Amino acid sequence: MKRLAKWRMISMFAIITLLLSGCGEPFLSTLQPAGEVAKEQFDLMMLSVAIMVGVIIVVTLIFAIVVVKFRRKDDSIPKQVEGSHKLEIIWTVIPIILLLILAVPTVASTFKFADVSEMDKKNEDGKTDALVINVRANLYWWEFEYPDEEIITSQDLVVPTGQKVYFNLKASDVKHSFWIPAVGGKMDTNTDNVNRFYLQFDEQKANEAGDLFYGKCAELCGPSHALMDFKVKAISPDEFDKWVADMQSVKEAETAETPLAQQGQEVFNNSCIGCHAVTPATGAPEAARLGPNLTNFGERSRIAGVLDHSEEELKNWISDPEAYKPGNKMTNAYNKLTPEELDAVTEYLMNLKVQD
Amino acid sequence: MSTYAQKKGFGATVWDYLTTVDHKKIAILYLIAGGLFFVLGGLEAMFIRIQLAVPNNDFVSAGLYNEILTMHGTTMIFLAAMPLLFAFMNAIMPLQIGARDVAFPFVNALGFWLFFFGGIFLNLSWFLGGAPDAGWTSYASLSMASEGHGIDFYALGLQISGAGTLMGGINFLVTIINMRAPGMTYMRMPLFTWSTFVASALILFAFPPLTVGLFLLIFDRMFGSNFFDVANGGNTVIWEHLFWIFGHPEVYILVLPAFGIFSEIFATFSRKRLFGYSSMVFATVLIGFLGFMVWAHHMFTTGLGPIANAIFAVATMAIAVPTGIKIFNWLFTMWGGSIKFTTPMLYAVAFIPSFVGGGVTGVMLASAAADYQYHDSYFVVAHFHYVIVGGVVFGLLAATHFYWPKMFGTMLNETLGKITFWLFLIGFHLTFFIQHFLGLMGMPRRIFTFLPNQGLDAGNLISTVGAFFMAIATLILLYNIVVTSVKNEKVGNDPWEDGRTLEWAIPSPPPFYNFKQLPLVRGLDPLWIEKMEGKKTMTPAEPLGDIHMPNNSFTPFMISLGLFVAAFGALYREDYHWGVMVLIAGLGITLLSMFVRSVKDDHGFHIHKEDLLNDDDKGGKA
């Protein structure tokens, strides 16, 4: 009997896992975990679902019997029962055991996910062996700083697969929350303190997801909270090292190549550079980094996190940011551009690339 | 309504309700006001679902959507669910313990008017520059950054209505402790009275932290303090703690009375005493107690660290045990019973699987490490709607049908009631079941729109369709109320014929003094005991004598009005020079009214024995 129950549990577990893992898109769904953290969280979910489905089945059985069997048939008065100590003990003790089964792995995982001791281990150069990324959340964009590599990028987070990536999380204006559903649970970016956690990106799953995971802001932060998306490019460690080197090679703003782009650079230097940097250097204070860093803008996957990466959408965005992200800080921060200036800036921005 | 009211003109009736201190009339006021806000909150819910029906929708704008979602949550919790529960607590609890009124009738009226003016103040924000837009949780960094006066309306409005709720809670506590009829010991109290008692105790301890939090917010926003201003050494996480130390018990304040209502309904329509009464009482108290130990499970992703997260995870799971005890006790109350499927019983029966659905996702959410995925996603939205709609709203709808004859002396139509029930049940599951999956598929909550090609389109459309079912169900319920009120077919003491507790031993609606002679309670389900011995009424515990009753008073209205006026002054103090004057004037009205109340001796009046006897002769009223 006991063995039978165990088999039932396992087969139920398998069925539920199979059913749920088909749900959602591989680049977004927590049900298609693409990394160690998400996988462990998924397993915990499935364990709790299995236990809970068991509870639901028991309740449903009793429920069905009751509503079918004990309908009023005549005017007789049923026996008045006070209760039953035996039953009371059964339905107190069994839930406690079930909860213990869930509580043990919960506590273990909670401590495991909080283990960021690698972030504190500095080698001789004063750097960490593990990759650390500082995430700064802003109304409605994300900045990613690689302190050891001394580069900054925005909106598209670039990470290597197959290793733990550690994050320092904070917000510069109001509270946000950093969430890459397919790769692992979220953590808030507070205004008060720096939160720390780690994620790990699975190479094969990244390929299945088209090397691009969707990241979300999960804490209400204002009108455009729904549009505060970012993307995660998970690439192999070699490609990542190459990308870092390419970024590091940009020491100062590169001069645009075509005449139109040069004209655009001029406009950019007059109107945009107050907020947007085009070099990845980490030197400027945070308060001066008012807008997303655009060093590798031409290689990004979206404009403003949500629009297609095309010249047309870029022009739409620059012409009227308020129409696409209400309440953003870019609106009215610069003078309106003429159509010619718009063409030029677009040309310039779309050609901001670091990878050769 | 009593024969008195029918003789009066419309103006006199209005004046009667403005000044009433009768718990049954205050209950009706709570029911009307709460119902009004429920419809308002429901409309806001419909706007939300219409906006999210398809990706990239522009039915409402981003900023307006945030106002709607904030007002939906705030309205439903503070201005609909709580007052509707207060309506039934007021109407029924004193009858269940055999009391002639609550302990402090004047304070009872004051509590209602404070709630009402607070709610009106909050909703006036729609017409005065925009509603609050930082969510019903109003987290400090966002609520500090929010422009306009929306958040000020939130903080001041909730402060006023919260004071009313706190007064109501204290009043119920004192009533239950002091005013039980002879023989009504604690362990003979009906479960609805017990849950009112525990919920009131929770109100007593949970509302002060909210009051403190709101005061800090008010001072930060309106008077230049820096409690939540990080740049000046403040801390926004403090708000999260204060809010949830209130906010978590709040959900038990809502759901425990609903549990109580269901306990009454199960026993009544199964014709059986409640299975495991003492363990039900124990579980209710335990849930109330544990409810204060788990607030940080709303903050697992705030960064409190693994020790706090693990402790709060395990504590949260523990609540599943007493809740499970209740579920099984209800099932075994029906087991072996003789079940009659009336409309209230349908809601009660449907409540069990619906609420178990919300309960099991609650345990899933308690698992901190997995909660990092669920938190602030649509999974949470699905969870708390399963608990609050499947538990509290079902409870309120059940109570509306169940207690309607006791409150108004006429039954709601059962056929229409059952149509409402089925539409609401189907709509509810259609709307919220799919949201579990939307959340797991990566949809954050509180988003005003979503982009296509993320696998979220179908689920959201299904959810919106479900919402329309619930809207139609609500319209049918309103139609039912109007039709049956117009017909007004009078019913007797015990219209359901299976009543077990004291409220069914007196006329529907009860005379304004409730019990001509206080009843003698001889056990749990006192009326049932008498019925089983072949008697129709309770044995009196006292000889017929004069009854001391309180006078009506307009002072509660004035005290509340003063705070309502003062709130405008505080709000506009920095915008207009008259702000300070209005603030002082409003506080003046309140303080003066309180002064009048203090110095004026009001001894109430006595109903004389002879008049009570006369009532009997006329037959109709008693």
GROMACS .gro file of N, CA and C in nm, chain A residues 20 24-25 27-30 41 44-45 48-49 52 62-63 65-67 70-72 75-84 87-88 91-92 96 99 102 106 109-111 113-114 174-175 179 181 184-188 190-192 195 214 216 218-223 225-226 306 326, chain B residues 62 66 134-135 139 141-142 145 230 235-237 240 269-273 275-276 279 301-303 306 309 317 321 325 328-329 332 334-341 349 353 360 363-364 367-369 372-376 437 440-441 445-449 451 453-455 498 500 528:
model
  411
   20LEU      N    1   0.290   2.098  -1.740
   20LEU     CA    2   0.321   2.239  -1.720
   20LEU      C    3   0.439   2.285  -1.803
   24GLY      N    4   0.390   2.838  -2.213
   24GLY     CA    5   0.460   2.965  -2.228
   24GLY      C    6   0.573   2.959  -2.330
   25GLU      N    7   0.640   3.072  -2.345
   25GLU     CA    8   0.748   3.084  -2.443
   25GLU      C    9   0.882   3.058  -2.374
   27PHE      N   10   1.161   3.189  -2.391
   27PHE     CA   11   1.242   3.304  -2.351
   27PHE      C   12   1.181   3.378  -2.232
   28LEU      N   13   1.060   3.337  -2.189
   28LEU     CA   14   0.991   3.414  -2.085
   28LEU      C   15   0.935   3.329  -1.973
   29SER      N   16   0.904   3.202  -2.000
   29SER     CA   17   0.824   3.126  -1.904
   29SER      C   18   0.908   3.065  -1.793
   30THR      N   19   0.856   3.075  -1.670
   30THR     CA   20   0.922   3.010  -1.558
   30THR      C   21   0.906   2.859  -1.566
   41GLN      N   22   1.395   2.618  -0.864
   41GLN     CA   23   1.266   2.678  -0.827
   41GLN      C   24   1.151   2.603  -0.893
   44LEU      N   25   1.090   2.286  -0.703
   44LEU     CA   26   1.020   2.318  -0.578
   44LEU      C   27   0.871   2.343  -0.606
   45MET      N   28   0.845   2.415  -0.714
   45MET     CA   29   0.705   2.437  -0.757
   45MET      C   30   0.635   2.305  -0.778
   48SER      N   31   0.560   2.119  -0.461
   48SER     CA   32   0.445   2.175  -0.389
   48SER      C   33   0.316   2.148  -0.465
   49VAL      N   34   0.320   2.158  -0.599
   49VAL     CA   35   0.200   2.129  -0.678
   49VAL      C   36   0.155   1.985  -0.654
   52MET      N   37  -0.003   1.948  -0.323
   52MET     CA   38  -0.131   2.021  -0.318
   52MET      C   39  -0.238   1.951  -0.402
   62ILE      N   40  -1.417   1.365  -0.081
   62ILE     CA   41  -1.512   1.379   0.029
   62ILE      C   42  -1.626   1.471  -0.014
   63PHE      N   43  -1.589   1.581  -0.079
   63PHE     CA   44  -1.685   1.681  -0.124
   63PHE      C   45  -1.790   1.618  -0.216
   65ILE      N   46  -1.874   1.301  -0.250
   65ILE     CA   47  -1.960   1.207  -0.177
   65ILE      C   48  -2.068   1.283  -0.101
   66VAL      N   49  -2.024   1.389  -0.031
   66VAL     CA   50  -2.116   1.464   0.053
   66VAL      C   51  -2.231   1.523  -0.028
   67VAL      N   52  -2.198   1.593  -0.137
   67VAL     CA   53  -2.305   1.664  -0.207
   67VAL      C   54  -2.395   1.569  -0.286
   70PHE      N   55  -2.576   1.309   0.053
   70PHE     CA   56  -2.650   1.359   0.168
   70PHE      C   57  -2.748   1.471   0.134
   71ARG      N   58  -2.802   1.467   0.010
   71ARG     CA   59  -2.907   1.562  -0.024
   71ARG      C   60  -3.031   1.533   0.059
   72ARG      N   61  -3.109   1.636   0.081
   72ARG     CA   62  -3.228   1.619   0.165
   72ARG      C   63  -3.333   1.538   0.089
   75ASP      N   64  -3.804   1.467   0.564
   75ASP     CA   65  -3.798   1.571   0.665
   75ASP      C   66  -3.737   1.523   0.796
   76SER      N   67  -3.665   1.410   0.790
   76SER     CA   68  -3.609   1.356   0.914
   76SER      C   69  -3.494   1.443   0.965
   77ILE      N   70  -3.470   1.433   1.092
   77ILE     CA   71  -3.362   1.510   1.154
   77ILE      C   72  -3.239   1.420   1.167
   78PRO      N   73  -3.127   1.459   1.102
   78PRO     CA   74  -3.008   1.375   1.110
   78PRO      C   75  -2.949   1.372   1.252
   79LYS      N   76  -2.867   1.273   1.277
   79LYS     CA   77  -2.802   1.261   1.407
   79LYS      C   78  -2.708   1.380   1.428
   80GLN      N   79  -2.715   1.438   1.547
   80GLN     CA   80  -2.629   1.553   1.578
   80GLN      C   81  -2.495   1.503   1.632
   81VAL      N   82  -2.390   1.518   1.549
   81VAL     CA   83  -2.259   1.467   1.588
   81VAL      C   84  -2.173   1.582   1.641
   82GLU      N   85  -2.109   1.560   1.756
   82GLU     CA   86  -2.027   1.667   1.812
   82GLU      C   87  -1.893   1.681   1.742
   83GLY      N   88  -1.835   1.569   1.702
   83GLY     CA   89  -1.702   1.571   1.640
   83GLY      C   90  -1.638   1.437   1.658
   84SER      N   91  -1.512   1.427   1.619
   84SER     CA   92  -1.442   1.301   1.634
   84SER      C   93  -1.295   1.329   1.658
   87LEU      N   94  -1.060   1.167   1.390
   87LEU     CA   95  -1.052   1.241   1.263
   87LEU      C   96  -0.975   1.371   1.280
   88GLU      N   97  -1.003   1.441   1.392
   88GLU     CA   98  -0.935   1.569   1.415
   88GLU      C   99  -0.784   1.550   1.415
   91TRP      N  100  -0.654   1.482   1.051
   91TRP     CA  101  -0.637   1.598   0.960
   91TRP      C  102  -0.559   1.712   1.021
   92THR      N  103  -0.503   1.690   1.138
   92THR     CA  104  -0.403   1.785   1.188
   92THR      C  105  -0.262   1.732   1.159
   96ILE      N  106   0.061   1.846   0.872
   96ILE     CA  107   0.190   1.887   0.929
   96ILE      C  108   0.303   1.810   0.861
   99LEU      N  109   0.356   1.943   0.512
   99LEU     CA  110   0.422   2.073   0.512
   99LEU      C  111   0.571   2.058   0.543
  102LEU      N  112   0.761   1.981   0.244
  102LEU     CA  113   0.784   2.100   0.160
  102LEU      C  114   0.881   2.198   0.228
  106THR      N  115   1.249   2.389   0.097
  106THR     CA  116   1.229   2.534   0.088
  106THR      C  117   1.339   2.608   0.163
  109SER      N  118   1.683   2.562  -0.011
  109SER     CA  119   1.700   2.644  -0.131
  109SER      C  120   1.711   2.792  -0.097
  110THR      N  121   1.635   2.834   0.003
  110THR     CA  122   1.638   2.975   0.040
  110THR      C  123   1.779   3.016   0.081
  111PHE      N  124   1.844   2.931   0.160
  111PHE     CA  125   1.981   2.962   0.201
  111PHE      C  126   2.077   2.951   0.083
  113PHE      N  127   2.021   3.002  -0.239
  113PHE     CA  128   2.010   3.115  -0.332
  113PHE      C  129   2.070   3.243  -0.273
  114ALA      N  130   2.081   3.246  -0.140
  114ALA     CA  131   2.133   3.368  -0.076
  114ALA      C  132   2.285   3.362  -0.060
  174VAL      N  133   1.286   5.516  -0.787
  174VAL     CA  134   1.188   5.447  -0.704
  174VAL      C  135   1.221   5.298  -0.711
  175LYS      N  136   1.151   5.221  -0.627
  175LYS     CA  137   1.177   5.078  -0.620
  175LYS      C  138   1.133   5.007  -0.748
  179TRP      N  139   1.378   4.089  -1.282
  179TRP     CA  140   1.323   3.955  -1.301
  179TRP      C  141   1.350   3.905  -1.443
  181PRO      N  142   1.231   3.581  -1.591
  181PRO     CA  143   1.150   3.465  -1.551
  181PRO      C  144   1.209   3.330  -1.591
  184GLY      N  145   1.542   3.265  -1.356
  184GLY     CA  146   1.537   3.259  -1.209
  184GLY      C  147   1.448   3.365  -1.151
  185GLY      N  148   1.418   3.347  -1.022
  185GLY     CA  149   1.327   3.438  -0.953
  185GLY      C  150   1.381   3.579  -0.946
  186LYS      N  151   1.295   3.668  -0.899
  186LYS     CA  152   1.328   3.810  -0.900
  186LYS      C  153   1.389   3.855  -0.770
  187MET      N  154   1.446   3.974  -0.773
  187MET     CA  155   1.487   4.039  -0.650
  187MET      C  156   1.464   4.188  -0.668
  188ASP      N  157   1.417   4.254  -0.559
  188ASP     CA  158   1.385   4.395  -0.569
  188ASP      C  159   1.512   4.479  -0.580
  190ASN      N  160   1.610   4.807  -0.444
  190ASN     CA  161   1.564   4.907  -0.347
  190ASN      C  162   1.638   5.039  -0.366
  191THR      N  163   1.580   5.142  -0.310
  191THR     CA  164   1.648   5.272  -0.311
  191THR      C  165   1.738   5.285  -0.188
  192ASP      N  166   1.716   5.195  -0.089
  192ASP     CA  167   1.784   5.209   0.038
  192ASP      C  168   1.916   5.134   0.047
  195ASN      N  169   2.092   4.496  -0.296
  195ASN     CA  170   2.059   4.354  -0.280
  195ASN      C  171   2.152   4.272  -0.368
  214TYR      N  172   1.385   3.736  -2.204
  214TYR     CA  173   1.314   3.861  -2.171
  214TYR      C  174   1.327   3.889  -2.023
  216LYS      N  175   1.207   4.156  -1.701
  216LYS     CA  176   1.091   4.241  -1.669
  216LYS      C  177   1.118   4.319  -1.541
  218ALA      N  178   0.931   4.395  -1.208
  218ALA     CA  179   0.820   4.328  -1.141
  218ALA      C  180   0.763   4.409  -1.025
  219GLU      N  181   0.801   4.534  -1.012
  219GLU     CA  182   0.744   4.613  -0.903
  219GLU      C  183   0.687   4.741  -0.962
  220LEU      N  184   0.560   4.768  -0.931
  220LEU     CA  185   0.494   4.888  -0.985
  220LEU      C  186   0.582   5.010  -0.961
  221CYS      N  187   0.616   5.082  -1.071
  221CYS     CA  188   0.711   5.192  -1.055
  221CYS      C  189   0.662   5.319  -1.124
  222GLY      N  190   0.541   5.316  -1.179
  222GLY     CA  191   0.491   5.436  -1.246
  222GLY      C  192   0.417   5.398  -1.372
  223PRO      N  193   0.375   5.499  -1.450
  223PRO     CA  194   0.292   5.471  -1.567
  223PRO      C  195   0.351   5.366  -1.661
  225HIS      N  196   0.554   5.120  -1.608
  225HIS     CA  197   0.603   4.998  -1.543
  225HIS      C  198   0.593   4.878  -1.638
  226ALA      N  199   0.481   4.870  -1.711
  226ALA     CA  200   0.459   4.755  -1.799
  226ALA      C  201   0.560   4.752  -1.913
  306VAL      N  202   1.127   4.807  -2.576
  306VAL     CA  203   1.003   4.745  -2.623
  306VAL      C  204   0.978   4.758  -2.774
  326PRO      N  205   0.491   5.647  -2.150
  326PRO     CA  206   0.440   5.762  -2.074
  326PRO      C  207   0.516   5.780  -1.943
  418ALA      N  208  -0.179   5.474  -1.966
  418ALA     CA  209  -0.093   5.410  -1.866
  418ALA      C  210  -0.115   5.468  -1.725
  422ASN      N  211  -0.304   5.293  -1.376
  422ASN     CA  212  -0.249   5.278  -1.241
  422ASN      C  213  -0.345   5.334  -1.136
  490ALA      N  214  -0.034   5.446  -0.674
  490ALA     CA  215   0.083   5.368  -0.634
  490ALA      C  216   0.044   5.228  -0.586
  491GLY      N  217  -0.074   5.181  -0.625
  491GLY     CA  218  -0.119   5.050  -0.580
  491GLY      C  219  -0.181   5.061  -0.442
  495TYR      N  220   0.362   5.156  -0.185
  495TYR     CA  221   0.501   5.147  -0.139
  495TYR      C  222   0.568   5.284  -0.142
  497SER      N  223   0.863   5.446  -0.185
  497SER     CA  224   0.940   5.523  -0.283
  497SER      C  225   0.850   5.575  -0.395
  498LEU      N  226   0.756   5.490  -0.439
  498LEU     CA  227   0.667   5.532  -0.547
  498LEU      C  228   0.563   5.633  -0.497
  501ALA      N  229   0.712   5.964  -0.473
  501ALA     CA  230   0.743   6.025  -0.602
  501ALA      C  231   0.617   6.065  -0.678
  586VAL      N  232   1.507   5.858   0.143
  586VAL     CA  233   1.638   5.793   0.161
  586VAL      C  234   1.751   5.896   0.164
  591ASN      N  235   1.393   5.560   0.534
  591ASN     CA  236   1.402   5.422   0.485
  591ASN      C  237   1.265   5.378   0.434
  592THR      N  238   1.261   5.334   0.309
  592THR     CA  239   1.133   5.299   0.250
  592THR      C  240   1.088   5.158   0.288
  593VAL      N  241   1.181   5.073   0.330
  593VAL     CA  242   1.143   4.936   0.366
  593VAL      C  243   1.057   4.936   0.493
  596GLU      N  244   0.708   4.920   0.405
  596GLU     CA  245   0.664   4.785   0.368
  596GLU      C  246   0.631   4.703   0.493
  625PHE      N  247  -2.828   2.437   0.685
  625PHE     CA  248  -2.888   2.366   0.573
  625PHE      C  249  -2.847   2.220   0.567
  626SER      N  250  -2.760   2.175   0.662
  626SER     CA  251  -2.736   2.032   0.675
  626SER      C  252  -2.819   1.976   0.790
  627ARG      N  253  -2.888   2.066   0.862
  627ARG     CA  254  -2.965   2.028   0.980
  627ARG      C  255  -2.878   1.953   1.082
  628LYS      N  256  -2.752   1.993   1.090
  628LYS     CA  257  -2.662   1.927   1.184
  628LYS      C  258  -2.584   2.031   1.260
  629ARG      N  259  -2.550   2.000   1.386
  629ARG     CA  260  -2.464   2.094   1.456
  629ARG      C  261  -2.326   2.092   1.390
  631PHE      N  262  -1.969   2.030   1.305
  631PHE     CA  263  -1.878   1.921   1.342
  631PHE      C  264  -1.754   1.981   1.407
  632GLY      N  265  -1.713   1.927   1.521
  632GLY     CA  266  -1.591   1.974   1.587
  632GLY      C  267  -1.595   2.120   1.626
  635SER      N  268  -1.291   2.258   1.809
  635SER     CA  269  -1.170   2.271   1.727
  635SER      C  270  -1.186   2.382   1.624
  657THR      N  271   1.112   3.905  -0.161
  657THR     CA  272   1.209   3.954  -0.259
  657THR      C  273   1.265   4.090  -0.222
  658THR      N  274   1.228   4.142  -0.104
  658THR     CA  275   1.277   4.274  -0.064
  658THR      C  276   1.425   4.269  -0.031
  659GLY      N  277   1.473   4.150   0.007
  659GLY     CA  278   1.615   4.138   0.043
  659GLY      C  279   1.635   4.135   0.193
  662PRO      N  280   1.826   3.531   0.407
  662PRO     CA  281   1.771   3.395   0.411
  662PRO      C  282   1.713   3.355   0.546
  665ASN      N  283   1.365   3.508   0.569
  665ASN     CA  284   1.280   3.444   0.469
  665ASN      C  285   1.243   3.302   0.510
  673MET      N  286   0.354   2.851   0.630
  673MET     CA  287   0.302   2.717   0.602
  673MET      C  288   0.217   2.666   0.719
  677VAL      N  289  -0.243   2.451   0.853
  677VAL     CA  290  -0.296   2.345   0.939
  677VAL      C  291  -0.433   2.382   0.998
  681ILE      N  292  -0.804   2.219   0.911
  681ILE     CA  293  -0.897   2.168   1.013
  681ILE      C  294  -1.038   2.219   0.984
  684PHE      N  295  -1.206   2.051   0.672
  684PHE     CA  296  -1.255   1.915   0.697
  684PHE      C  297  -1.374   1.916   0.793
  685ASN      N  298  -1.373   2.007   0.890
  685ASN     CA  299  -1.488   2.015   0.980
  685ASN      C  300  -1.615   2.054   0.904
  688PHE      N  301  -1.736   1.752   0.717
  688PHE     CA  302  -1.798   1.651   0.802
  688PHE      C  303  -1.921   1.704   0.875
  690MET      N  304  -2.144   1.847   0.689
  690MET     CA  305  -2.242   1.806   0.586
  690MET      C  306  -2.257   1.654   0.582
  691TRP      N  307  -2.148   1.583   0.614
  691TRP     CA  308  -2.148   1.437   0.609
  691TRP      C  309  -2.255   1.382   0.704
  692GLY      N  310  -2.343   1.302   0.649
  692GLY     CA  311  -2.449   1.246   0.734
  692GLY      C  312  -2.562   1.343   0.759
  693GLY      N  313  -2.555   1.461   0.701
  693GLY     CA  314  -2.659   1.559   0.721
  693GLY      C  315  -2.772   1.544   0.621
  694SER      N  316  -2.860   1.643   0.621
  694SER     CA  317  -2.972   1.643   0.527
  694SER      C  318  -2.964   1.777   0.454
  695ILE      N  319  -2.891   1.776   0.342
  695ILE     CA  320  -2.851   1.902   0.280
  695ILE      C  321  -2.959   1.959   0.189
  696LYS      N  322  -2.996   2.083   0.214
  696LYS     CA  323  -3.091   2.153   0.127
  696LYS      C  324  -3.013   2.260   0.049
  697PHE      N  325  -3.020   2.253  -0.084
  697PHE     CA  326  -2.938   2.344  -0.164
  697PHE      C  327  -3.010   2.476  -0.192
  705VAL      N  328  -2.124   2.572  -0.043
  705VAL     CA  329  -2.067   2.449  -0.100
  705VAL      C  330  -1.959   2.483  -0.203
  709PRO      N  331  -1.430   2.409  -0.262
  709PRO     CA  332  -1.324   2.388  -0.361
  709PRO      C  333  -1.255   2.519  -0.404
  716VAL      N  334  -0.418   2.628  -0.134
  716VAL     CA  335  -0.300   2.551  -0.176
  716VAL      C  336  -0.199   2.641  -0.247
  719VAL      N  337   0.006   2.801   0.015
  719VAL     CA  338   0.119   2.720   0.064
  719VAL      C  339   0.233   2.724  -0.037
  720MET      N  340   0.198   2.719  -0.166
  720MET     CA  341   0.304   2.728  -0.268
  720MET      C  342   0.380   2.860  -0.254
  723SER      N  343   0.651   2.895   0.014
  723SER     CA  344   0.784   2.839  -0.012
  723SER      C  345   0.874   2.950  -0.069
  724ALA      N  346   0.949   3.014   0.021
  724ALA     CA  347   1.019   3.138  -0.014
  724ALA      C  348   1.101   3.128  -0.142
  725ALA      N  349   1.181   3.022  -0.153
  725ALA     CA  350   1.271   3.012  -0.269
  725ALA      C  351   1.192   3.006  -0.400
  728TYR      N  352   1.024   3.353  -0.515
  728TYR     CA  353   1.099   3.451  -0.595
  728TYR      C  354   1.046   3.452  -0.738
  729GLN      N  355   0.992   3.339  -0.783
  729GLN     CA  356   0.930   3.336  -0.916
  729GLN      C  357   0.786   3.388  -0.914
  730TYR      N  358   0.709   3.350  -0.812
  730TYR     CA  359   0.567   3.389  -0.811
  730TYR      C  360   0.547   3.538  -0.780
  731HIS      N  361   0.632   3.590  -0.692
  731HIS     CA  362   0.609   3.723  -0.634
  731HIS      C  363   0.582   3.829  -0.741
  732ASP      N  364   0.481   3.912  -0.714
  732ASP     CA  365   0.446   4.022  -0.805
  732ASP      C  366   0.419   3.977  -0.948
  793PHE      N  367  -0.150   3.058  -1.454
  793PHE     CA  368  -0.058   3.020  -1.561
  793PHE      C  369   0.004   3.143  -1.626
  796LEU      N  370   0.294   3.229  -1.414
  796LEU     CA  371   0.407   3.137  -1.430
  796LEU      C  372   0.472   3.153  -1.567
  797MET      N  373   0.392   3.200  -1.663
  797MET     CA  374   0.447   3.219  -1.798
  797MET      C  375   0.517   3.354  -1.811
  801ARG      N  376   0.250   4.147  -1.242
  801ARG     CA  377   0.121   4.210  -1.211
  801ARG      C  378   0.131   4.361  -1.228
  802ARG      N  379   0.015   4.426  -1.222
  802ARG     CA  380   0.006   4.572  -1.229
  802ARG      C  381   0.065   4.631  -1.356
  803ILE      N  382   0.054   4.558  -1.468
  803ILE     CA  383   0.100   4.614  -1.594
  803ILE      C  384  -0.021   4.664  -1.672
  804PHE      N  385  -0.008   4.782  -1.733
  804PHE     CA  386  -0.125   4.841  -1.798
  804PHE      C  387  -0.145   4.783  -1.937
  805THR      N  388  -0.043   4.719  -1.991
  805THR     CA  389  -0.059   4.653  -2.119
  805THR      C  390   0.048   4.546  -2.132
  807LEU      N  391   0.286   4.323  -2.447
  807LEU     CA  392   0.318   4.318  -2.588
  807LEU      C  393   0.276   4.183  -2.646
  809ASN      N  394   0.311   3.837  -2.888
  809ASN     CA  395   0.419   3.739  -2.911
  809ASN      C  396   0.492   3.699  -2.783
  810GLN      N  397   0.426   3.707  -2.669
  810GLN     CA  398   0.489   3.659  -2.547
  810GLN      C  399   0.411   3.541  -2.489
  811GLY      N  400   0.316   3.489  -2.568
  811GLY     CA  401   0.238   3.374  -2.523
  811GLY      C  402   0.134   3.410  -2.419
  854ASP      N  403  -3.487   2.614   0.914
  854ASP     CA  404  -3.387   2.531   0.980
  854ASP      C  405  -3.297   2.612   1.073
  856ARG      N  406  -3.099   2.780   1.367
  856ARG     CA  407  -3.051   2.715   1.488
  856ARG      C  408  -3.018   2.814   1.598
  884TRP      N  409  -3.240   2.570   1.819
  884TRP     CA  410  -3.252   2.430   1.777
  884TRP      C  411  -3.290   2.342   1.896
   0.00000   0.00000   0.00000
